[in-house]
Amino acid sequence: MIQPVQSTDNSSIPSPYLLSAYGTDNTATANDILQRWWYIFNQSLQRNIRIIGFSTDTDPKYLRAMRLMSGFLGAHPHFQVHQHPQTFQIKIRSHWSWFYLCEQQLLLFFQDSTHLVTKWRNRLLSTTAELCLGNQSISINHLHDIIENDTYSKLDDGLTKSDINPKDRQNFSSCLKLTSNDLMIYSTF
């Protein structure tokens, strides 16, 4: 999506619009994706449009392309994006030991929030995996306790047994309930 910047002489902000969209037959490699992004970025730059970043779902090839383009744990040898004249500086706080990106970035990358939260939900509802938040772990059993405990009202959290059915892997409305503040009030991890 493009969100035009408000001009100084105009009080209204133009509406955002879609710059590009494309489908794939899933035969593209991470290098193909990098080349597509690189082409879109450079073609847009020639038209005085500065792309800030790309967003995608959680396909491993796209995640690899994001990692390579951003220099996360190593850069791609053919895309020397950190020496590009359009790079910007990220000021990293010295106490952020968890922040692994290079300080020079050409693009930012975002994972599609819908896919991200459904992956989180599926991990939470898994019977074989454990989900850790900080130094504590949570599981589907915590959610069963909340649903079956008469102290909590369905009107407060709205959580039902169908929300924690792991077979429905793309239940986004369930994700909204599981991440709501109302549910977090009752949670005792």
Tab-separated table of C-alpha atoms in Angstrom:
chain	number	residue	atom	x	y	z
A	1	MET	CA	0.000	0.000	0.000
A	2	ILE	CA	1.075	3.542	-0.595
A	3	GLN	CA	0.209	6.295	1.852
A	4	PRO	CA	1.088	9.644	0.270
A	5	VAL	CA	2.704	12.188	2.552
A	6	GLN	CA	0.659	15.289	3.266
A	7	SER	CA	1.960	18.320	1.415
A	8	THR	CA	2.587	21.548	3.311
A	9	ASP	CA	0.135	23.557	1.221
A	10	ASN	CA	-2.748	21.077	1.389
A	11	SER	CA	-4.644	20.197	4.556
A	12	SER	CA	-6.084	16.897	3.309
A	13	ILE	CA	-4.119	13.655	3.115
A	14	PRO	CA	-4.684	11.629	-0.065
A	15	SER	CA	-6.051	8.115	0.357
A	16	PRO	CA	-3.627	5.181	0.359
A	17	TYR	CA	-3.590	2.913	-2.677
A	18	LEU	CA	-2.130	-0.397	-3.749
A	19	LEU	CA	1.141	-0.104	-5.672
A	20	SER	CA	1.441	-3.693	-6.828
A	21	ALA	CA	0.077	-7.134	-6.212
A	22	TYR	CA	1.134	-10.389	-7.731
A	23	GLY	CA	0.429	-14.070	-7.382
A	24	THR	CA	2.796	-16.949	-7.736
A	25	ASP	CA	2.715	-20.609	-8.643
A	26	ASN	CA	5.057	-21.192	-5.687
A	27	THR	CA	8.012	-22.133	-7.902
A	28	ALA	CA	9.845	-18.869	-7.221
A	29	THR	CA	13.010	-19.019	-5.132
A	30	ALA	CA	14.183	-16.513	-2.536
A	31	ASN	CA	16.530	-15.116	-5.195
A	32	ASP	CA	13.593	-14.645	-7.587
A	33	ILE	CA	11.741	-12.750	-4.884
A	34	LEU	CA	14.793	-10.582	-4.175
A	35	GLN	CA	15.117	-9.766	-7.854
A	36	ARG	CA	11.406	-8.843	-8.049
A	37	TRP	CA	11.673	-6.547	-5.015
A	38	TRP	CA	14.885	-5.027	-6.336
A	39	TYR	CA	13.238	-4.355	-9.714
A	40	ILE	CA	10.117	-2.818	-8.146
A	41	PHE	CA	12.262	-0.672	-5.820
A	42	ASN	CA	14.516	0.643	-8.613
A	43	GLN	CA	11.697	1.223	-11.101
A	44	SER	CA	9.748	3.146	-8.469
A	45	LEU	CA	12.821	5.159	-7.500
A	46	GLN	CA	13.254	6.233	-11.127
A	47	ARG	CA	9.713	7.657	-10.914
A	48	ASN	CA	10.493	9.530	-7.665
A	49	ILE	CA	8.674	6.991	-5.507
A	50	ARG	CA	10.698	5.800	-2.503
A	51	ILE	CA	9.514	2.398	-1.318
A	52	ILE	CA	10.127	1.977	2.394
A	53	GLY	CA	9.389	-1.718	2.699
A	54	PHE	CA	7.632	-4.876	1.645
A	55	SER	CA	5.144	-7.077	3.447
A	56	THR	CA	4.295	-10.709	2.848
A	57	ASP	CA	2.969	-13.836	4.481
A	58	THR	CA	5.088	-16.379	6.304
A	59	ASP	CA	6.222	-18.435	3.315
A	60	PRO	CA	9.791	-19.583	4.077
A	61	LYS	CA	11.071	-18.317	0.715
A	62	TYR	CA	9.787	-14.805	1.439
A	63	LEU	CA	11.193	-14.908	4.966
A	64	ARG	CA	14.577	-15.940	3.539
A	65	ALA	CA	14.406	-13.092	1.018
A	66	MET	CA	13.592	-10.658	3.850
A	67	ARG	CA	16.504	-11.966	5.905
A	68	LEU	CA	18.962	-11.707	3.031
A	69	MET	CA	17.855	-8.252	1.897
A	70	SER	CA	17.944	-6.813	5.417
A	71	GLY	CA	21.316	-8.339	6.269
A	72	PHE	CA	19.842	-10.256	9.189
A	73	LEU	CA	22.538	-12.808	10.098
A	74	GLY	CA	24.390	-12.226	6.824
A	75	ALA	CA	23.744	-10.386	3.581
A	76	HIS	CA	23.127	-11.624	0.054
A	77	PRO	CA	26.344	-11.396	-2.018
A	78	HIS	CA	24.607	-10.012	-5.135
A	79	PHE	CA	22.476	-7.368	-3.415
A	80	GLN	CA	24.762	-4.876	-1.722
A	81	VAL	CA	21.825	-2.875	-0.428
A	82	HIS	CA	23.662	-1.407	2.544
A	83	GLN	CA	25.903	0.637	0.245
A	84	HIS	CA	22.958	2.009	-1.769
A	85	PRO	CA	22.660	5.834	-1.699
A	86	GLN	CA	19.054	5.549	-0.454
A	87	THR	CA	19.888	3.640	2.745
A	88	PHE	CA	18.785	5.074	6.055
A	89	GLN	CA	20.248	4.772	9.525
A	90	ILE	CA	18.577	2.807	12.302
A	91	LYS	CA	19.650	4.076	15.691
A	92	ILE	CA	19.943	0.993	17.838
A	93	ARG	CA	19.942	1.400	21.594
A	94	SER	CA	23.041	-0.053	23.209
A	95	HIS	CA	21.015	-2.231	25.609
A	96	TRP	CA	19.096	-3.922	22.756
A	97	SER	CA	21.184	-7.083	22.638
A	98	TRP	CA	18.317	-8.847	20.852
A	99	PHE	CA	18.353	-6.469	17.836
A	100	TYR	CA	20.324	-8.147	15.042
A	101	LEU	CA	19.740	-5.929	12.008
A	102	CYS	CA	22.429	-3.831	10.410
A	103	GLU	CA	22.283	-0.143	11.251
A	104	GLN	CA	22.159	0.709	7.536
A	105	GLN	CA	18.911	-0.423	5.876
A	106	LEU	CA	17.463	0.156	2.441
A	107	LEU	CA	14.070	-1.423	3.125
A	108	LEU	CA	11.976	-2.554	6.049
A	109	PHE	CA	10.083	-5.833	6.018
A	110	PHE	CA	6.857	-6.721	7.720
A	111	GLN	CA	5.179	-10.038	8.110
A	112	ASP	CA	1.472	-10.098	7.356
A	113	SER	CA	-0.144	-9.677	10.774
A	114	THR	CA	-3.032	-12.038	9.996
A	115	HIS	CA	-0.688	-14.914	9.200
A	116	LEU	CA	1.568	-14.042	12.109
A	117	VAL	CA	-1.195	-14.155	14.725
A	118	THR	CA	-2.730	-17.353	13.294
A	119	LYS	CA	0.706	-19.015	13.481
A	120	TRP	CA	0.932	-17.888	17.125
A	121	ARG	CA	-2.563	-19.284	17.810
A	122	ASN	CA	-1.743	-22.602	16.131
A	123	ARG	CA	1.408	-22.908	18.217
A	124	LEU	CA	-0.593	-22.165	21.367
A	125	LEU	CA	-3.185	-24.808	20.478
A	126	SER	CA	-0.626	-27.469	19.543
A	127	THR	CA	-0.494	-30.596	21.675
A	128	THR	CA	3.140	-31.275	20.737
A	129	ALA	CA	4.720	-27.799	20.931
A	130	GLU	CA	5.144	-25.392	23.802
A	131	LEU	CA	4.686	-21.644	23.554
A	132	CYS	CA	6.946	-19.547	25.757
A	133	LEU	CA	6.259	-15.931	26.631
A	134	GLY	CA	9.254	-14.527	28.416
A	135	ASN	CA	10.295	-17.138	30.962
A	136	GLN	CA	6.818	-18.658	31.285
A	137	SER	CA	5.058	-21.163	29.079
A	138	ILE	CA	1.397	-21.313	28.180
A	139	SER	CA	-0.658	-24.061	26.618
A	140	ILE	CA	-4.132	-24.940	25.501
A	141	ASN	CA	-4.758	-26.202	29.065
A	142	HIS	CA	-4.713	-22.619	30.347
A	143	LEU	CA	-7.458	-21.764	27.878
A	144	HIS	CA	-9.521	-24.837	28.851
A	145	ASP	CA	-9.319	-23.666	32.485
A	146	ILE	CA	-10.570	-20.189	31.555
A	147	ILE	CA	-13.483	-21.569	29.498
A	148	GLU	CA	-14.560	-24.079	32.123
A	149	ASN	CA	-14.122	-21.830	35.168
A	150	ASP	CA	-17.517	-20.458	36.162
A	151	THR	CA	-15.903	-17.377	37.735
A	152	TYR	CA	-15.266	-15.843	34.334
A	153	SER	CA	-18.215	-14.706	32.306
A	154	LYS	CA	-18.459	-15.441	28.576
A	155	LEU	CA	-19.624	-11.848	28.303
A	156	ASP	CA	-16.246	-10.682	29.592
A	157	ASP	CA	-13.854	-12.662	27.432
A	158	GLY	CA	-16.188	-14.208	24.816
A	159	LEU	CA	-13.970	-17.289	24.587
A	160	THR	CA	-15.699	-20.542	23.632
A	161	LYS	CA	-14.582	-24.118	22.966
A	162	SER	CA	-14.795	-23.551	19.212
A	163	ASP	CA	-12.157	-20.794	19.587
A	164	ILE	CA	-9.607	-23.317	20.782
A	165	ASN	CA	-10.321	-25.974	18.164
A	166	PRO	CA	-6.890	-26.622	16.614
A	167	LYS	CA	-8.387	-28.083	13.408
A	168	ASP	CA	-9.541	-24.632	12.256
A	169	ARG	CA	-6.042	-23.271	11.541
A	170	GLN	CA	-7.129	-19.940	10.010
A	171	ASN	CA	-9.709	-18.833	12.589
A	172	PHE	CA	-8.818	-15.148	12.807
A	173	SER	CA	-11.802	-14.211	14.992
A	174	SER	CA	-10.460	-16.704	17.538
A	175	CYS	CA	-7.101	-14.916	17.365
A	176	LEU	CA	-8.796	-11.639	18.223
A	177	LYS	CA	-10.378	-13.189	21.307
A	178	LEU	CA	-7.139	-14.899	22.381
A	179	THR	CA	-5.214	-11.626	22.208
A	180	SER	CA	-7.878	-9.424	23.775
A	181	ASN	CA	-7.232	-7.488	26.956
A	182	ASP	CA	-10.372	-9.050	28.464
A	183	LEU	CA	-8.829	-12.518	28.228
A	184	MET	CA	-5.470	-11.359	29.558
A	185	ILE	CA	-7.138	-10.032	32.717
A	186	TYR	CA	-8.252	-13.577	33.602
A	187	SER	CA	-5.098	-15.347	32.558
A	188	THR	CA	-2.818	-16.608	35.275
A	189	PHE	CA	0.085	-18.050	33.366
